[in-house]
Every structure is written in C-alpha cells, then in structure tokens.
Coordinates of C-alpha atoms in Angstrom, one line a residue:
X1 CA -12.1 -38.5 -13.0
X2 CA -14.9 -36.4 -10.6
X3 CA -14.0 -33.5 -13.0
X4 CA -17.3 -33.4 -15.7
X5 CA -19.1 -31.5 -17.6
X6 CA -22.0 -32.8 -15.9
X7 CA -21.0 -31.6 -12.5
X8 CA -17.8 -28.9 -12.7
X9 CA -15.9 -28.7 -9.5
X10 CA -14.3 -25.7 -8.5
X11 CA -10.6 -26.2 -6.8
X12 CA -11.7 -26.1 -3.0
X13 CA -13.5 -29.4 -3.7
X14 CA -11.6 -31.0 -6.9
X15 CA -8.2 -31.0 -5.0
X16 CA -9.4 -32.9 -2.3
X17 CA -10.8 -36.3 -4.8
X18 CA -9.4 -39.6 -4.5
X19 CA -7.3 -39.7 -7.4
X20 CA -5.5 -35.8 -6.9
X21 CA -4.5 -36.7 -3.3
X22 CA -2.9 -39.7 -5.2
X23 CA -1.7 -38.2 -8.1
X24 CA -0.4 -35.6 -5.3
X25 CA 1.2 -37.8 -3.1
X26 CA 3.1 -39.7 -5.5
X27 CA 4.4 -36.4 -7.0
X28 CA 5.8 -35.8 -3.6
X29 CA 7.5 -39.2 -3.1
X30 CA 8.8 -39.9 -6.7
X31 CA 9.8 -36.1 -7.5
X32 CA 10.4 -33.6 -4.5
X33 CA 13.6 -36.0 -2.9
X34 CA 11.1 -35.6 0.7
X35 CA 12.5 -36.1 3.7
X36 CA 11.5 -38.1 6.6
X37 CA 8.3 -36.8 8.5
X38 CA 9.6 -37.1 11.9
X39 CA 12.3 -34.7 10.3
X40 CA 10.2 -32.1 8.8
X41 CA 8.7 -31.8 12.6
X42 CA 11.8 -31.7 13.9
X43 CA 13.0 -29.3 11.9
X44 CA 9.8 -27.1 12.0
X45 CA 9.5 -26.9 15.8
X46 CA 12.9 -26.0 16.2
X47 CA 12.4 -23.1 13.9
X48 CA 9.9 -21.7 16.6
X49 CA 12.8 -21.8 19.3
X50 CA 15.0 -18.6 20.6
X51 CA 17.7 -20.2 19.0
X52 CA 16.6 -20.3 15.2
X53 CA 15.3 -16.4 16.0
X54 CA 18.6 -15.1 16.8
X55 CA 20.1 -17.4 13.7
X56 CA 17.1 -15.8 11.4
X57 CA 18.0 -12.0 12.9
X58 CA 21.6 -12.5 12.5
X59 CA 21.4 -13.1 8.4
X60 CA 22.6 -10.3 6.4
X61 CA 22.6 -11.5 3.0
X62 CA 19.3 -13.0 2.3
X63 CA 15.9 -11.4 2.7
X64 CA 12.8 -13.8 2.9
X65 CA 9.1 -12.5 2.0
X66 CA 9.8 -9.0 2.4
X67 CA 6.8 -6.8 2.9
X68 CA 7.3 -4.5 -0.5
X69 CA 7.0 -4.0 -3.8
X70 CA 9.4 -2.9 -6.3
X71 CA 9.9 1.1 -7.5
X72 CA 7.6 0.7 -10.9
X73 CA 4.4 -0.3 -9.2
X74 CA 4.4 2.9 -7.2
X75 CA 5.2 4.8 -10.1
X76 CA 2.3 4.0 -12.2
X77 CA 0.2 4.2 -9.3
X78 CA 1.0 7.7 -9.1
X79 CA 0.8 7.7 -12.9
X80 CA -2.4 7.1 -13.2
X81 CA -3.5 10.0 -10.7
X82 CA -3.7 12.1 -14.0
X83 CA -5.7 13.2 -16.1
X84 CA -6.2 11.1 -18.9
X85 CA -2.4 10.1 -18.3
X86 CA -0.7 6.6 -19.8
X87 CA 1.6 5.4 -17.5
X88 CA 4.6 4.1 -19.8
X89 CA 7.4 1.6 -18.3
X90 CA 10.4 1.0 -20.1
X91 CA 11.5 -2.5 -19.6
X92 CA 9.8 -5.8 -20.0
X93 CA 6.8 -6.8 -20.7
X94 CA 6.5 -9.0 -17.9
X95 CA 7.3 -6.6 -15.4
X96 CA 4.7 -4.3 -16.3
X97 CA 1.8 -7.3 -16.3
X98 CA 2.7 -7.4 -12.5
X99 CA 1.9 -4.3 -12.1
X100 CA -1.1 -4.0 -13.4
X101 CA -2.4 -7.7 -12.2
X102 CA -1.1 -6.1 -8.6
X103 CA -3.8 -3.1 -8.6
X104 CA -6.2 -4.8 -10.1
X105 CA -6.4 -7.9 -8.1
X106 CA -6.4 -4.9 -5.3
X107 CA -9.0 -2.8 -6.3
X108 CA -10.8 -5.0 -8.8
X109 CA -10.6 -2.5 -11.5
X110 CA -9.1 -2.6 -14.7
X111 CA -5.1 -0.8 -14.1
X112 CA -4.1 0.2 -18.0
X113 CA -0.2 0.5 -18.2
X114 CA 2.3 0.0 -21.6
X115 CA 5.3 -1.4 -21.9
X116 CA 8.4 -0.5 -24.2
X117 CA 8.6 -4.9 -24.6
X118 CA 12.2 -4.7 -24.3
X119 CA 13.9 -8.4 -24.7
X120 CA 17.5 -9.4 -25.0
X121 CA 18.9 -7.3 -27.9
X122 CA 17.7 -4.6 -26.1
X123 CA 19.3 -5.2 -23.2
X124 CA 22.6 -5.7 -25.0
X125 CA 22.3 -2.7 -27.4
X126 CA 19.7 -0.3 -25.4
X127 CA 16.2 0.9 -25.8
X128 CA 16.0 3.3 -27.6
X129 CA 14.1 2.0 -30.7
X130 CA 11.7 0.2 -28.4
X131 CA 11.3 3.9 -26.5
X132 CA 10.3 5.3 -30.1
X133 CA 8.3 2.8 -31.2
X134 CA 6.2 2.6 -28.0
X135 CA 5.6 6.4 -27.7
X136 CA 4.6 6.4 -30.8
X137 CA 2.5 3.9 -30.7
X138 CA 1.0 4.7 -27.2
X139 CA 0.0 8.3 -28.4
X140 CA -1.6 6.7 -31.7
X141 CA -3.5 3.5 -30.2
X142 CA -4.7 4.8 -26.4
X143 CA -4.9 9.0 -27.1
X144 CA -3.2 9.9 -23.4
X145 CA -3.3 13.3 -22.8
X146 CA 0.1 12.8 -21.2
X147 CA 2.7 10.1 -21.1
X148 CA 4.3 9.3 -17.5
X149 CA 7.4 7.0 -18.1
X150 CA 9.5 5.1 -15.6
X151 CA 11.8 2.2 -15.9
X152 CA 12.2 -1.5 -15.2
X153 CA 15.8 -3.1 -13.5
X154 CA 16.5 -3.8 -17.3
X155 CA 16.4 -0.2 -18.4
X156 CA 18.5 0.9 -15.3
X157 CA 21.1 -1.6 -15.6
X158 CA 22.1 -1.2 -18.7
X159 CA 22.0 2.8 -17.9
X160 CA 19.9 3.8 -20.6
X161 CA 19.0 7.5 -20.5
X162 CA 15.2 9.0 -20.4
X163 CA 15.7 12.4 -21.1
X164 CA 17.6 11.9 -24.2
X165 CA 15.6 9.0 -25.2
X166 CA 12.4 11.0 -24.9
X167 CA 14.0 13.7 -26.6
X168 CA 15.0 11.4 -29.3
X169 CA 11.8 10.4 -30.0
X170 CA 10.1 13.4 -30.2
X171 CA 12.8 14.5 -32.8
X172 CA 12.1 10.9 -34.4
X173 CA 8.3 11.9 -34.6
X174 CA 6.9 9.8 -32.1
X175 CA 4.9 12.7 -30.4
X176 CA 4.9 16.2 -30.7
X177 CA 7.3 18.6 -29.8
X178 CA 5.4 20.1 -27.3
X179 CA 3.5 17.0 -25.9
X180 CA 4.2 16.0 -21.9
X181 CA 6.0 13.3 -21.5
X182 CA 7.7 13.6 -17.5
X183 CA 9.8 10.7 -16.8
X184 CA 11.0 9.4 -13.5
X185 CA 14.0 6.7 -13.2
X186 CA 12.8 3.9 -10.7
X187 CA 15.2 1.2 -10.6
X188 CA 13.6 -1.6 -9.0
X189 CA 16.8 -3.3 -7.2
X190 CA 16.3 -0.1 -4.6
X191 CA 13.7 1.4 -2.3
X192 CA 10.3 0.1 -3.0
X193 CA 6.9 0.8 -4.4
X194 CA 6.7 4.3 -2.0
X195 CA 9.9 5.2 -3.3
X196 CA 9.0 4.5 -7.0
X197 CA 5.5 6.1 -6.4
X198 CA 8.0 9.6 -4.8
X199 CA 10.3 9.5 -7.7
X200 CA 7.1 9.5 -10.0
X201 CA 5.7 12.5 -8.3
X202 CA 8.5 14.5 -8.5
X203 CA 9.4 13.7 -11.7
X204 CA 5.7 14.6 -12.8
X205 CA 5.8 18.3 -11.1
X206 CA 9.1 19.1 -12.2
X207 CA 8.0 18.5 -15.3
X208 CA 5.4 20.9 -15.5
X209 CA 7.4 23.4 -12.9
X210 CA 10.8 23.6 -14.4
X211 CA 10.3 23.9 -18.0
X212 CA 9.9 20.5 -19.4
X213 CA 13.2 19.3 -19.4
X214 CA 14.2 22.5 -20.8
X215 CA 12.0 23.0 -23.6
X216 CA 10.0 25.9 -22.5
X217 CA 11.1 28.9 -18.9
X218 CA 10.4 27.1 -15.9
X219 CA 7.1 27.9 -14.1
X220 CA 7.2 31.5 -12.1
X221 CA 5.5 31.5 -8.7
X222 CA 2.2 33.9 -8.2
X223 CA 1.1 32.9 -4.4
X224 CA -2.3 32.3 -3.8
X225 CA -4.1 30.6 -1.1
X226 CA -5.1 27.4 -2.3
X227 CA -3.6 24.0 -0.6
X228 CA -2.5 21.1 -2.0
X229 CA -2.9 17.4 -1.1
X230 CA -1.0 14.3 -1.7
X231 CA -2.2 10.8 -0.6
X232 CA 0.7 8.6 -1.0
X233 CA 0.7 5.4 -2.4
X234 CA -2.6 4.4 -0.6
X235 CA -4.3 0.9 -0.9
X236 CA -7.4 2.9 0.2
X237 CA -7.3 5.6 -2.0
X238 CA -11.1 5.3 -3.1
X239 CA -12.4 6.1 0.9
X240 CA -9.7 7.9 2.4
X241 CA -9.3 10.8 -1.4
X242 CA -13.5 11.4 -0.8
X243 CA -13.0 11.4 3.0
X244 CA -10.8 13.9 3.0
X245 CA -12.5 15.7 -0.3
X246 CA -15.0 16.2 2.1
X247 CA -13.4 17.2 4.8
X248 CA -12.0 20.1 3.0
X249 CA -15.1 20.6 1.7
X250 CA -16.5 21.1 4.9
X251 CA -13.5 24.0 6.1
X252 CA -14.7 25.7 3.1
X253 CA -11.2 25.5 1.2
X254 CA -10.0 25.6 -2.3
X255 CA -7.7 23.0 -2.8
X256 CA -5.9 20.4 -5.3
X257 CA -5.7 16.3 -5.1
X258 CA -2.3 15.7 -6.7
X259 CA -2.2 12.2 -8.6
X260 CA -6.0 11.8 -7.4
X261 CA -6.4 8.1 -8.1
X262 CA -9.8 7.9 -6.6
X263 CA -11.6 7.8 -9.4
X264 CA -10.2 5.8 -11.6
X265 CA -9.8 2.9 -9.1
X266 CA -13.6 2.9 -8.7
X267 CA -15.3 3.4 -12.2
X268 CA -19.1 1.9 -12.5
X269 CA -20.4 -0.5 -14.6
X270 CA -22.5 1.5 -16.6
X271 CA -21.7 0.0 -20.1
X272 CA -19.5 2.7 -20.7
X273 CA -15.5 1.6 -20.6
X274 CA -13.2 4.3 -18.8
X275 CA -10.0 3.8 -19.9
X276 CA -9.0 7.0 -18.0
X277 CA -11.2 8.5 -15.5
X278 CA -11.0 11.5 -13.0
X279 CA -7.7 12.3 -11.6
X280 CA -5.7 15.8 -11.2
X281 CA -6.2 17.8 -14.1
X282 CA -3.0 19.0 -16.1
X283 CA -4.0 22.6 -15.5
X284 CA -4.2 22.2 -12.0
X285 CA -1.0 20.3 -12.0
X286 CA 0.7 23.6 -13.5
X287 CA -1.1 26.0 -10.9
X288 CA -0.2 24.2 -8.1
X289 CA 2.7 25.7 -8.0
X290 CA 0.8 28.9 -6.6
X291 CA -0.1 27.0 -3.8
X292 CA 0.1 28.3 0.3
X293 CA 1.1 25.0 1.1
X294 CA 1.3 21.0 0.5
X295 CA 0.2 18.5 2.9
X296 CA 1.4 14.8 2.3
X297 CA -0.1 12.4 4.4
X298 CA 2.5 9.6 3.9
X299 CA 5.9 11.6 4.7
X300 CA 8.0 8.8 3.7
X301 CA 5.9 8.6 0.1
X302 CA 7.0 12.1 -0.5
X303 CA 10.6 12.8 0.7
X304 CA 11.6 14.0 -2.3
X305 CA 8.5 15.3 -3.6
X306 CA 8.2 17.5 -0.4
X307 CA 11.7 18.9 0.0
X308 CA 11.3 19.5 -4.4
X309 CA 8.2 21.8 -3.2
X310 CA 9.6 23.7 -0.7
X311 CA 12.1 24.4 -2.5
X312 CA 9.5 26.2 -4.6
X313 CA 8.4 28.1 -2.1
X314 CA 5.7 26.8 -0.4
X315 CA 4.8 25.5 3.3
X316 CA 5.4 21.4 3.6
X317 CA 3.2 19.2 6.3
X318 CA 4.0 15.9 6.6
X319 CA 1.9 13.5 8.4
X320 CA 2.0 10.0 9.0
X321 CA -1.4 8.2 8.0
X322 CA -3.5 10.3 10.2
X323 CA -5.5 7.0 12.1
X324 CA -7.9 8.0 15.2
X325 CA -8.7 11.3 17.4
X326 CA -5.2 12.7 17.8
X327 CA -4.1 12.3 14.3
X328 CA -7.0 13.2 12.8
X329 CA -7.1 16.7 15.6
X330 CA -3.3 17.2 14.6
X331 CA -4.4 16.9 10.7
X332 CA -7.2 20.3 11.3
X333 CA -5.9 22.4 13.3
X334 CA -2.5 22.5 10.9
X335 CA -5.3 23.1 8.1
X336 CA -6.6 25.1 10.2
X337 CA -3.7 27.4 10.9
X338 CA -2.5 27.3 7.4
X339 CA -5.7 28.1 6.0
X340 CA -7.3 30.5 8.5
X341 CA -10.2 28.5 8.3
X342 CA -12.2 27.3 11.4
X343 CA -12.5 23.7 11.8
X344 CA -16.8 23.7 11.8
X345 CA -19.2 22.1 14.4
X346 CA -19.5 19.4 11.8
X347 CA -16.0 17.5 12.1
X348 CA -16.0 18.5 16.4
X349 CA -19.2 16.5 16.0
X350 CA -17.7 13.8 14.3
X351 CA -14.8 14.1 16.4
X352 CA -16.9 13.3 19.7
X353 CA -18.9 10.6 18.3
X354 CA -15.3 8.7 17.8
X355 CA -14.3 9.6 21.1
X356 CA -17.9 7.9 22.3
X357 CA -17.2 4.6 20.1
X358 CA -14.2 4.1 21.9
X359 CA -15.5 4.6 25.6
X360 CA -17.9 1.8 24.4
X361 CA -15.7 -0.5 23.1
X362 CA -12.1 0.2 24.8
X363 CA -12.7 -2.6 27.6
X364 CA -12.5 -5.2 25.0
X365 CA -8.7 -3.8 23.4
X366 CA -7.1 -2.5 26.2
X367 CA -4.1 -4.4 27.0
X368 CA -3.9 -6.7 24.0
X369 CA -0.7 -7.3 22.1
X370 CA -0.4 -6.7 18.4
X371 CA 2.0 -7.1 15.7
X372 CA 1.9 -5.1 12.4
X373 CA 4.0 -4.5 9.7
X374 CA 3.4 -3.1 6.5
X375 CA 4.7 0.5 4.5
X376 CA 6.7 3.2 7.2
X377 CA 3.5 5.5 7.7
X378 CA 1.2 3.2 7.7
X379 CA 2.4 1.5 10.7
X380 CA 3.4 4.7 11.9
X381 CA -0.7 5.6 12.1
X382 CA -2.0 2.2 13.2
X383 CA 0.6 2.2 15.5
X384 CA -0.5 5.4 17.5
X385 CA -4.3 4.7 17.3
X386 CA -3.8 1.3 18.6
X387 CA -2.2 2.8 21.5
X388 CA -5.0 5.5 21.9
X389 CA -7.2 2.4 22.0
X390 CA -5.2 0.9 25.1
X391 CA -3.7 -1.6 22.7
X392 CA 0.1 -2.5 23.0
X393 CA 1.7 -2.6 19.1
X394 CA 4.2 -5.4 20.5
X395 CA 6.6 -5.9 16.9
X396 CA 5.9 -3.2 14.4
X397 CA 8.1 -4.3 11.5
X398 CA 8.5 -2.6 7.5
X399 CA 10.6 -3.6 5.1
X400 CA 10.9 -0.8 3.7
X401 CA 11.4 1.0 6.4
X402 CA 14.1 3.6 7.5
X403 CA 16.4 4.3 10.5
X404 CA 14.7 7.6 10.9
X405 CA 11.1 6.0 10.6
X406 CA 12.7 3.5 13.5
X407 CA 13.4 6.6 15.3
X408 CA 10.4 8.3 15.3
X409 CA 8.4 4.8 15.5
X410 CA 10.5 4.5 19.2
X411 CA 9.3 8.0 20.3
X412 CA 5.8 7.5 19.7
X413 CA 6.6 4.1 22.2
X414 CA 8.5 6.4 24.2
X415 CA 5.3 8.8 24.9
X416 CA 3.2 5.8 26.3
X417 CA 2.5 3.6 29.2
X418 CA 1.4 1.0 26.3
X419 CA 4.6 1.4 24.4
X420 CA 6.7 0.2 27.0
X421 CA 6.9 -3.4 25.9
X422 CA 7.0 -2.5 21.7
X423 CA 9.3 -3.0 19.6
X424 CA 10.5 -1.7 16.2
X425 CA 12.1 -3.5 13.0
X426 CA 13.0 -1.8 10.1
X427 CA 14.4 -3.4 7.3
X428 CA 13.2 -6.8 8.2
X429 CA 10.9 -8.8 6.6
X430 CA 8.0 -11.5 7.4
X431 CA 10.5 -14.4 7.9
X432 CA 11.5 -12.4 11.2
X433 CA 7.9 -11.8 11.6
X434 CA 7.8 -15.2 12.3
X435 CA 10.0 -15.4 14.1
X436 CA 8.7 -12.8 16.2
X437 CA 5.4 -14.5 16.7
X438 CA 6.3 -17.5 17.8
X439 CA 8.7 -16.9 20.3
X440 CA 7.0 -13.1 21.7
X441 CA 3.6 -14.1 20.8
X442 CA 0.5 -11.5 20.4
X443 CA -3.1 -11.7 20.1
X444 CA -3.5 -10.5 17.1
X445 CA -1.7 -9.7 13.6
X446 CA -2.4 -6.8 11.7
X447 CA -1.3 -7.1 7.8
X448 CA -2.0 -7.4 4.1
X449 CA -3.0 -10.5 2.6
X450 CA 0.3 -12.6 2.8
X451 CA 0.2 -12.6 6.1
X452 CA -2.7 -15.1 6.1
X453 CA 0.3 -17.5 5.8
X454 CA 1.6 -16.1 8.8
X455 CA -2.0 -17.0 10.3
X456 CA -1.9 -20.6 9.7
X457 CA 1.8 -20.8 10.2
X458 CA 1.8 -19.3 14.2
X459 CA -2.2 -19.3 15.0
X460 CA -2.4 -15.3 15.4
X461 CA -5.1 -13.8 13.6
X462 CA -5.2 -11.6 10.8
X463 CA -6.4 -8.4 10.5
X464 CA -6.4 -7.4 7.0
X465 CA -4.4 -4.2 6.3
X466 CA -2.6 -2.4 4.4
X467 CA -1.5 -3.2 0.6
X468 CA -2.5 -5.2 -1.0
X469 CA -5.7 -7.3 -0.1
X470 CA -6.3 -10.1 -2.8
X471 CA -8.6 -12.4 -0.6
X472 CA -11.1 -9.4 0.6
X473 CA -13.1 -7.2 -1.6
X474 CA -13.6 -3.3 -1.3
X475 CA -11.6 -2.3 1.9
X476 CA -10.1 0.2 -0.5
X477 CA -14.0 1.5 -0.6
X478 CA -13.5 2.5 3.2
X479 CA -11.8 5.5 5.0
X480 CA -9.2 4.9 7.4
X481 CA -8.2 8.2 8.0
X482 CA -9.9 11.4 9.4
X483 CA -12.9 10.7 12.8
X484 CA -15.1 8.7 10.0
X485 CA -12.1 6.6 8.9
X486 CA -11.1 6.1 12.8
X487 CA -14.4 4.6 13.4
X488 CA -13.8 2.0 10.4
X489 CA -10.8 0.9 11.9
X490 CA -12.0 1.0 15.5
X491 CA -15.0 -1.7 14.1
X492 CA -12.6 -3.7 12.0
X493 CA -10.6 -4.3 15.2
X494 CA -13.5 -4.7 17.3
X495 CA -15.4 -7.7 14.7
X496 CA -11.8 -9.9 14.3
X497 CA -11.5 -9.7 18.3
X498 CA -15.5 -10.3 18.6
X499 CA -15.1 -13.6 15.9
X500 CA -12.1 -14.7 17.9
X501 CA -13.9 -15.0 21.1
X502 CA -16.9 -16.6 19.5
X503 CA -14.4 -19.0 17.8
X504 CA -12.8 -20.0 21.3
X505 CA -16.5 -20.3 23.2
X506 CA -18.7 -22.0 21.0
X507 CA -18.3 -26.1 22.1
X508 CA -21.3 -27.0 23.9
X509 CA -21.1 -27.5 27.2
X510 CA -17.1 -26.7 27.4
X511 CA -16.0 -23.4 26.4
X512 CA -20.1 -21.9 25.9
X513 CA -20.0 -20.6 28.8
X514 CA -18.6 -17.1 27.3
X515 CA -20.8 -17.5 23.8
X516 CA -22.9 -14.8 24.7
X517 CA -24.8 -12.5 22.9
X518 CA -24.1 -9.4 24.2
X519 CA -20.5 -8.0 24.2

C-alpha cells in the first residue's frame, strides 16, 4: 500500500494511487449496477437542455439541494447571542451535533449546545423525563446563566409541550423557580434556520417582557431613547456586529446588540477556554423594552420578532442586508432621524471613498451577468449593490424564500435599467439553479460553499457567500455591510473577476495577449 508510517499521505494524493483507483473502480463495476458510459453522457447533456429545465421547474413534490437549514440551527444561533446562555434542544442527539458541527466548521470556533438525547421510548411516550433530567443536569455540569430551549422534528411531532414541561421541571427541582428558561417551538419540517433563529428571538424577549410565562407581571414600558439592533442570523456576524458597533459609536448613540453573537464566534487562543463569551447581557435584554426603537437588518429574520416589539410600543425598521452606498445612506439617515443624531464627517468620508472605489473599478462589472441565491435579505442586499455596480443579478433564487420577498425582489428589478433581464425564484432550490445556469448562462455565481458543485458542474465561478463557508476561512471576520463592508464586497467581486481573466489569458503565445499586469 503507498499509505506508511514512513511517508503519510493526506487524501488529495492517497486517492489518486494505483491500487484505490482499482479498488475504486471495481467497487463501481461489481456494486453500484453502473450503466453504460455513452449513457451517463447521454443522459447528462440532456439534462442541460430546455426541455429537462421545464421538466425540473414543473416538479412539485420533490425538492433537490435546497439552499437552507432547518428551524433549530437558527435557534441556537440566536441562543447563543446571550449572556452566558445554554442553548438547550429537545430532541435527538444527532440533530443537535449538526448544529453545532454547522457553526463551527463556519466560524472555526467551538459552538457549545445540549441535547435532551431523546430516542425511541421517548418518542412513543414523550419527553418529559429527558426535559428534567437535561435541565437539571445542564444547570449542574455547564452553570448557564440562562437556558434557551427549542425543539427537534421529534419533539414537535409527537406534540410535546414546553411550557408545561419546563414548568414541570422546575416543580421536579431541576432548576429554580425563578431561573430563565425561554423556550421557542421550532419544528424543523417548516420554514428554515431564519425562521428558527425569529422564533428564538421572540421567544427569548417575551420571556423577559411578558412575565416569564406567567410567573412574575409582565414588563411595564418607561420610554427612553436608547435603540436597539438585531443582526439576523448572519454568517458574518464577527465583521458586520463591530462594523456597525462602531458605526453607532461614531453617531454618538446609546444602544443595545440583541443576541450579540460576535464575540463568542471569535474568542482567542489565549489558554483560557470560553465556554460562554460576550453577548447581550440579561439586564439589557429586560431594558430593552424602553427602547425608542428596533432596527433589524434582516426583515425576514425578524417577522415575528418585529411585529412582537411594536406591539410593545416601540418604532420598527426593517432593512434588508444593507450592501453598498444606497443601503448603507438609507441605514443613517433612518438612524439619523430616529435618533436626532447627525450622521458625522467621519462615515460621509467613508461614504465618498466607496463611491471613489467604484468609479475605479465599475468598467470591469458593468454589464456582467450574475446568479445568486442564498437567505431572502441577503440576496435582497447583494442584489441591489450589484446593480449599483452596473452588474445584472440575472437568477436570484432562495429557498427559503417568500412571495412577498419575490415581490419586493421584482421592484428592486423594476427600478433599473440592469434589472430588466433578472429574474426571481423563490422557493426553488439549487437543482433549478442548475438548471438555470446552463440553459441562461452568467459569468459568475455568487453562493455559499455548496455551490462549488455548481462550479464544476456548469463552469460558472463561485463567489463565496453567504452561509455557510466550510472550504474558506474567516469571511465571517469581514464586514459586508455599512461603506467599509461595501468596499469588502466591491474587492471580493473585483479579485474572482481579476483571477478569471488571468485564468483565460495565460497560454503562451495564445490567449497572453490580455495577461497584463495592470487592470
């Protein structure tokens, strides 16, 4: 075997030996019933036709790679916004090792979650002793501050109840009385991880808002004129939380990050372990109730959460992943005329020093064709800058997407000479992609890290985007939103079309004629 302890291969070169591309092969003959090779080609070029597109668009009850998560994932993403908070899921235990291998493959930091373990005779008879015995157990081994619960498919289909299980519990000794335990039901066979991550939310501030479940008078309103922010379930929570930290910094305003995961996505290595690290304080959970106002900006991460807060009184802005000059001027002056502060010399600085990048570079974007998919805001955001840009966002396509986010994706279209030729898909998945690429092709792909696939499959390069990035490290380190986060963006775009022009100009004395090095 080439495999030794002499001289230890790693898989990009051990696959490729003599004897695995026979062991390999003869796997594929004797086991997979293969067909015939002239068939497979067939068969795959005719899946790049018109034909097989409108056959793949017409299906209804299948879905193929769809570009999502599940409900729990967001949850405990917004879980661990908290101070010294435990998210808790009650279902499997497999379930929640997703979740956590999912954020951390992400951000590259540790993501610590429980589980309630529940196997088959809890499915039959219900949770409830696993619920007790993992409370209990949680607030004895790991000393959470608070414990955020949400559910598995498992839990929800069998209907088992949180309140009265956390109730029962309590009762049962598992945690005091009076410790905070909000719950949040996020059945993962519905919406998706920005659905899971709203629910979560909600569920958190109603907690501390209306009483805990009942146990103490709900939460009366004293105005004041602090603002409150909410990121959304945000790959780049690390850049874009400090960019805009700053930001508000810079207006001079006094403010809260709810479920401020910024932090504890990006501890050091100082020999010290952070099990829990930064995020909003519980005390500032409870007073931001007195808040002016709440800006999300994700609306469709918070269309719950925001409706539950103006309901309580306060002014509700939703924005859509502020990308670029006109999001980002959109984003300050409604600070701006909530807050009564001026927007200072500062960010007009910053502002024009975007506006600069682009002159310089716009040449090289305008009128190229881009598909992206991804969640509802976020291709909401890229969407519009690209278009600022001169780009053309040809296929913009989210899974998770809504009729209404389809709506107001067609208006932005609607408001520009490059939307003219775009097109939106909501509810599909990267199967239509495909689909989409090969028969309306673009120049370039904008996506998270399964469409690399998508890459290799129909030749359009990827630019990596979006949640979540496995095969790239620290994006989540970066802004993408506000002037500073623009200019990321605007360079991320500018490199992949840069590389991609180098790639198709560098054979000597054919295609060198463009290798130049100046662009």
């Amino acid at each position: 075997m080439s495999q030794n302890a002499e001289k230890v291969l790693d898989h990009f070169n051990l696959f490729r030996e003599p004897e695995y591309q026979e062991m390999l092969k003869n796997k594929k003959e004797q086991f997979e019933n293969p067909e015939p090779a002239d068939k497979l080609v067939q068969v795959r070029e005719w899946t790049k036709t018109w034909d097989y597109r409108e056959k793949n668009f017409a299906r209804e009850a299948l879905t193929v790679n769809p570009a999502k998560a599940c409900q729990p994932l967001g949850a405990v993403f917004a879980a661990v916004g908290f101070e010294s908070t435990m998210p808790f899921v009650h279902g499997s235990q497999g379930c929640v090792a997703y979740y956590r291998s999912h954020l951390s493959r992400h951000f590259k930091e540790p993501t610590s979650c429980v589980s309630s373990s529940m196997t088959e005779d809890a499915a039959v008879f219900g949770g409830l002793n696993n619920m007790i015995d993992g409370l209990a157990n949680t607030y004895a081994m790991y000393k959470p501050k608070m414990i955020a619960v949400s559910t598995t498919c498992m839990a929800e289909v069998i209907g088992d109840d949180l309140n009265a299980f956390i109730k029962t519990s309590k009762e049962k000794g598992s945690v005091p009385a009076e410790y905070d335990v909000p719950f949040a039901h996020t059945p993962a066979f519905v919406g998706s991880h920005i659905t899971g991550y709203d629910n979560a939310l909600k569920g958190v501030l109603s907690h501390f808002w209306d009483g805990k479940a009942g146990t103490v008078p709900a939460l009366v309103r004293e105005p004041n004129e602090k603002i409150n922010f909410i990121g959304g379930f945000d790959g780049y929570t690390v850049g874009n939380t400090r960019e805009v930290k700053r930001i508000f910094d810079l207006m001079g305003l006094d403010y809260t990050i709810l479920a401020d995961t910024s932090d504890v996505f990006d501890t050091p290595s100082d020999g010290e372990f952070r099990m829990y690290d930064g995020g909003t304080t519980l005390e500032d959970t409870v007073a931001a109730l007195n808040a002016k106002a709440t800006f999300s900006m994700q609306e469709y991460c918070t269309e719950k959460t925001l409706p539950f807060i103006a309901e309580h009184g306060q002014e509700v802005v939703a924005l859509n992943c502020p990308i670029g000059v006109a999001a980002t001027d959109k984003f300050l002056m409604e600070l701006s005329r909530v807050s009564g502060k001026a927007i200072p010399d500062a960010l007009k600085k910053e502002r024009g020093r975007l506006v600069d990048a682009i002159a310089d570079s716009t040449a090289h974007i305008h009128g190229k064709k881009f598909a992206l998919y991804g969640d509802p805001d976020q291709c909401l955001g890229l969407a519009a800058f690209l278009m600022e840009l001169g780009g053309e966002p040809t296929h913009v396509l989210a899974t998770n997407g809504s009729k209404h986010w389809a709506e107001k994706v067609q208006a932005l279209f609607d408001g520009s000479p490059f939307g003219k030729d775009c097109h939106v898909y909501a509810g599909k998945d990267l199967w239509h992609m495909r689909s989409l690429l090969f028969t309306e092709p673009v120049d370039f792909l904008f996506g998270n890290t399964y469409g690399k696939y998508l890459e290799r499959d129909t030749g359009t390069p990827l630019i990596r985007y979006g949640f979540p990035i496995f095969d790239r490290h620290h994006h989540h380190r970066y802004p993408i939103w506000g002037y500073q986060g623009g200019l990321n963006m605007l360079v991320r775009i500018l490199d992949k079309i840069f590389d991609e022009i180098d790639n198709n100009s560098n054979v000597p004395a054919q295609s060198d004629y463009s290798f130049d090095i100046i662009r």
